Coordinates of C-alpha atoms and ligand atoms in Angstrom, one line a residue:
M7 CA -3.6 -13.2 -19.9
L8 CA -2.4 -13.8 -16.3
N9 CA 0.9 -14.9 -17.8
D10 CA 3.9 -15.1 -15.3
T11 CA 7.1 -16.5 -16.9
F12 CA 10.9 -17.0 -15.7
R13 CA 11.4 -14.1 -17.7
H14 CA 9.3 -12.1 -15.3
K15 CA 10.5 -13.5 -12.4
G16 CA 14.0 -12.8 -13.4
K17 CA 13.3 -9.3 -13.8
R18 CA 11.9 -9.2 -10.2
Q19 CA 14.9 -10.3 -8.6
Q20 CA 16.5 -7.6 -10.4
L21 CA 13.6 -5.0 -9.2
A22 CA 14.1 -6.3 -5.4
A23 CA 17.8 -5.8 -5.8
I24 CA 17.3 -2.3 -7.0
V25 CA 15.1 -1.8 -4.0
E26 CA 17.5 -3.0 -1.4
T27 CA 20.4 -0.9 -3.0
K28 CA 18.1 2.0 -2.4
G29 CA 18.0 1.1 1.3
V30 CA 15.1 -1.5 2.0
K31 CA 16.5 -4.2 4.3
D32 CA 13.8 -6.0 5.7
P33 CA 14.4 -9.4 3.9
R34 CA 10.5 -10.5 4.3
V35 CA 9.6 -7.0 2.2
L36 CA 12.2 -8.0 -0.6
E37 CA 10.8 -11.6 -0.8
A38 CA 7.3 -10.0 -1.4
I39 CA 8.6 -7.9 -4.1
K40 CA 10.4 -11.1 -6.0
T41 CA 7.5 -13.1 -5.4
I42 CA 4.5 -10.8 -6.9
P43 CA 3.8 -10.6 -10.5
R44 CA 3.7 -6.6 -10.7
H45 CA 3.2 -6.9 -14.6
L46 CA -0.3 -8.4 -13.7
F47 CA -1.2 -5.5 -11.8
M48 CA -0.9 -3.1 -14.6
D49 CA -2.6 -2.7 -18.3
S50 CA -0.7 -5.4 -20.5
S51 CA 0.6 -3.2 -23.0
F52 CA 2.7 -1.5 -20.5
E53 CA 4.2 -4.7 -19.0
D54 CA 7.8 -3.3 -19.9
H55 CA 7.2 -1.0 -17.2
A56 CA 6.3 -3.5 -14.4
Y57 CA 9.9 -4.2 -13.4
Q58 CA 11.2 -0.8 -13.5
D59 CA 11.6 1.1 -9.9
K60 CA 8.8 3.8 -11.3
A61 CA 5.4 4.6 -10.4
F62 CA 2.7 4.1 -13.1
P63 CA -0.6 5.2 -14.0
I64 CA -3.5 2.4 -13.6
A65 CA -7.2 3.3 -14.4
A66 CA -9.1 6.2 -13.1
D67 CA -6.4 8.7 -12.9
Q68 CA -4.5 6.8 -10.2
T69 CA -1.1 5.2 -9.8
I70 CA 0.6 1.9 -8.6
S71 CA 3.1 3.1 -6.3
Q72 CA 6.9 3.0 -7.0
P73 CA 8.4 -0.5 -5.7
Y74 CA 10.8 1.2 -3.7
T75 CA 8.1 3.6 -1.9
V76 CA 6.1 0.4 -1.3
G77 CA 9.3 -1.2 0.0
F78 CA 9.8 1.8 2.4
Q79 CA 6.6 2.2 3.7
T80 CA 6.2 -1.7 4.4
E81 CA 9.4 -1.9 6.2
L82 CA 8.1 0.8 8.2
L83 CA 5.2 -1.1 9.4
Q84 CA 7.5 -3.7 10.7
I85 CA 4.7 -6.4 9.6
Q86 CA 4.4 -9.6 11.9
K87 CA 2.5 -12.4 10.6
G88 CA -1.2 -12.3 11.7
D89 CA -1.0 -8.5 11.9
V90 CA -4.4 -6.6 11.6
V91 CA -3.6 -4.2 8.8
L92 CA -5.8 -1.3 7.4
E93 CA -4.7 0.2 4.1
I94 CA -6.1 3.3 2.6
G95 CA -6.0 3.6 -1.2
T96 CA -6.3 0.0 -2.6
G97 CA -5.6 1.2 -6.1
S98 CA -4.1 -1.7 -8.1
G99 CA -3.8 -3.8 -5.1
Y100 CA -0.2 -4.4 -5.3
Q101 CA 0.6 -2.8 -1.8
T102 CA -2.6 -5.3 -0.5
A103 CA -0.8 -8.3 -2.0
V104 CA 2.6 -7.4 -0.6
L105 CA 0.9 -7.1 2.8
C106 CA -0.9 -10.3 2.4
E107 CA 2.0 -11.9 1.0
M108 CA 3.9 -11.2 4.5
G109 CA 1.0 -12.9 6.2
A110 CA -1.0 -9.8 7.3
K111 CA -4.8 -9.9 7.8
V112 CA -5.4 -6.9 5.4
Y113 CA -8.5 -4.2 5.5
S114 CA -8.2 -1.8 2.5
I115 CA -10.5 0.8 1.5
E116 CA -10.6 2.5 -2.1
R117 CA -12.9 5.8 -2.9
Q118 CA -13.2 5.2 -6.6
R119 CA -15.8 2.7 -7.5
E120 CA -14.3 1.6 -10.8
L121 CA -11.1 0.8 -9.2
Y122 CA -12.6 -1.1 -6.2
K123 CA -14.5 -3.4 -8.5
K124 CA -11.9 -4.0 -10.7
T125 CA -9.3 -4.7 -8.0
K126 CA -11.5 -7.0 -5.9
L127 CA -12.0 -9.0 -9.0
F128 CA -8.3 -9.3 -9.8
L129 CA -7.0 -9.9 -6.6
S130 CA -9.3 -13.1 -5.9
K131 CA -8.1 -14.0 -9.7
I132 CA -4.7 -14.4 -8.6
G133 CA -5.4 -15.8 -5.5
Y134 CA -4.8 -12.9 -2.9
R135 CA -7.3 -13.2 -0.2
P136 CA -7.7 -9.6 2.0
K137 CA -9.7 -10.1 5.0
H138 CA -12.1 -7.3 3.4
L139 CA -11.9 -4.7 0.5
S140 CA -14.2 -1.5 1.1
F141 CA -15.5 1.3 -1.0
G142 CA -15.4 4.5 1.0
D143 CA -13.4 7.2 2.4
G144 CA -10.2 6.4 3.9
Y145 CA -10.6 9.6 5.9
K146 CA -12.9 8.0 8.3
G147 CA -10.9 4.7 8.9
L148 CA -12.7 1.7 9.0
R149 CA -14.2 1.3 12.2
E150 CA -16.1 -2.0 12.3
Y151 CA -12.6 -3.8 12.1
A152 CA -10.8 -1.6 14.3
P153 CA -8.5 -1.3 16.2
Y154 CA -5.6 -2.2 13.9
D155 CA -2.0 -3.3 14.6
K156 CA -0.8 -1.2 11.5
I157 CA -2.0 1.4 9.2
I158 CA -0.6 2.5 5.9
V159 CA -2.0 5.2 3.7
T160 CA -0.7 5.1 0.2
A161 CA -2.0 8.7 -1.0
G162 CA -0.6 12.1 0.1
A163 CA -2.7 13.2 3.1
P164 CA -2.7 17.3 3.6
F165 CA -3.2 16.2 7.4
V166 CA -3.4 13.5 9.7
P167 CA -6.9 12.0 9.9
N168 CA -7.9 11.6 13.7
P169 CA -10.0 8.7 13.2
L170 CA -7.0 6.7 11.7
L171 CA -4.9 7.6 15.0
A172 CA -8.0 6.6 17.0
Q173 CA -8.4 3.0 15.2
L174 CA -4.5 2.2 16.1
K175 CA -3.7 -0.2 18.7
V176 CA -1.7 0.6 21.5
G177 CA 2.0 -0.4 20.2
G178 CA 0.5 0.1 16.9
R179 CA 2.1 2.1 13.7
L180 CA 0.7 4.4 11.5
V181 CA 2.7 4.9 8.1
I182 CA 1.4 8.1 6.4
P183 CA 2.8 10.6 3.6
V184 CA 1.8 14.2 5.0
G185 CA 1.8 17.2 2.9
D186 CA 0.2 18.9 -0.1
E187 CA 2.7 18.9 -3.2
V188 CA 5.3 17.0 -1.3
Q189 CA 4.7 14.7 1.3
V190 CA 7.0 13.9 4.4
M191 CA 6.7 10.2 5.1
T192 CA 5.7 10.0 8.7
L193 CA 5.2 7.2 11.2
F194 CA 3.4 7.3 14.4
I195 CA 3.5 4.9 17.0
R196 CA 0.7 4.7 19.6
K197 CA 2.6 4.8 23.0
S198 CA -0.5 4.6 25.1
K199 CA -4.1 5.9 24.7
L200 CA -3.2 9.3 24.5
E201 CA 0.3 9.6 23.5
F202 CA 1.9 9.0 19.8
E203 CA 5.6 9.0 19.0
K204 CA 6.0 11.0 15.6
K205 CA 9.2 10.3 13.2
E206 CA 9.8 11.4 9.9
F207 CA 11.4 10.1 7.1
G208 CA 11.8 12.3 4.0
D209 CA 9.9 13.6 1.1
F210 CA 7.8 11.3 -1.4
R211 CA 5.2 12.3 -3.8
F212 CA 1.9 10.7 -3.8
V213 CA -1.3 11.5 -5.7
P214 CA -3.6 13.1 -3.3
L215 CA -5.9 11.5 -0.7
L216 CA -9.1 13.1 -1.6
E217 CA -12.0 14.0 0.5
D218 CA -15.4 13.6 -1.6
K219 CA -16.4 10.5 -3.2
N220 CA -17.5 10.5 -7.1
Ligands
LIG27 N1 -1.8 1.0 -2.8 C1 -2.0 1.8 -4.1 C2 -1.7 3.0 -4.8 C3 -2.7 3.6 -5.4 S1 -2.4 5.4 -5.7 C4 -1.2 0.6 -5.3 O1 -0.6 -0.1 -4.6 O2 -1.4 0.6 -6.5 C5 -3.6 5.7 -4.2 C6 -5.3 5.5 -4.2 O3 -5.9 6.2 -2.9 C7 -5.7 5.8 -5.5 O4 -6.5 4.4 -6.0 C8 -6.9 6.8 -4.9 O5 -8.0 6.3 -5.6 C9 -7.2 6.4 -3.6 N2 -7.6 7.4 -2.7 C10 -7.5 8.5 -2.7 N3 -8.2 9.4 -1.7 C11 -8.7 8.4 -1.1 C12 -9.8 8.4 0.1 N4 -10.0 9.2 0.7 N5 -10.2 7.0 0.6 C13 -9.6 5.7 0.1 N6 -8.8 5.7 -1.2 C14 -8.6 6.8 -1.5

C-alpha cells in the first residue's frame, strides 16, 4: 500500500536531476522532490508514470501538476521556513507536501469535495501536516488566516482574483498562472499597501480555476 522502496528513491533522484536540468535551482525545492514519494499521490496502477516529468490525471478530472511546474512555481515563491502559505487547488496534495517539506505553514483550498476529502485523509496518513485544508472557492482566498507571506495558485486563472492580492502581506509573493487556453506564469510582489510589482515567466498549461462549486 504505502510502499516506498529504494527503487522509488532512486527514481526520485533522477526526477530531481531532470527538473534541475530544466532550470530549477533552489536546492531546497530539489531536496523536497527527492524526498516526497510522488508515486503514492497517484493511483497505484499508474505508478510507472510517477517519476516521469509529466502531469498526470488524478480523481475528479483533475491532474497532479508536472514536477517541473511544481519546482518552477515553488522556486518563484522563495519559501522560507515558517512562511505562512496559501495554496489554491489542493488536488493530489503533492504541491502541499512540497511546501510542508520546506517548512512552510500551509493553508490549502480545494473546490472538489471528493478530492478534498481524499487528499485530507491521505496527507495525514503519510505524515504531512498542513495547518488547514479547506473545501471551498479559491477565488475568494481564505480570509480567516490572512495575510499570507506567499500565495500559490495551481490552476489556470482567467484573471487575477482581487482577494488574493488583498490577502498578501507587504513583501509577500503571489505566483499565479494567468490565461484561458494557455497561461502565463505571473509573479506579484506586494511592495506596499497599494503597490504590486508584476513579473511574467512564460507559458504553462493548467486545468482551469473554476468559479462555481459542485
Ligand atoms: N496542486 C495540485 C494541482 C491540482 S490541479 C497538485 O499538486 O496535485 C488544480 C486543482 O485546482 C484541481 O484539484 C481543481 O479541482 C482545483 N480547483 C479548480 N478551481 C478551484 C477553485 N476555484 N478553488 C479551489 N480549487 C480549485
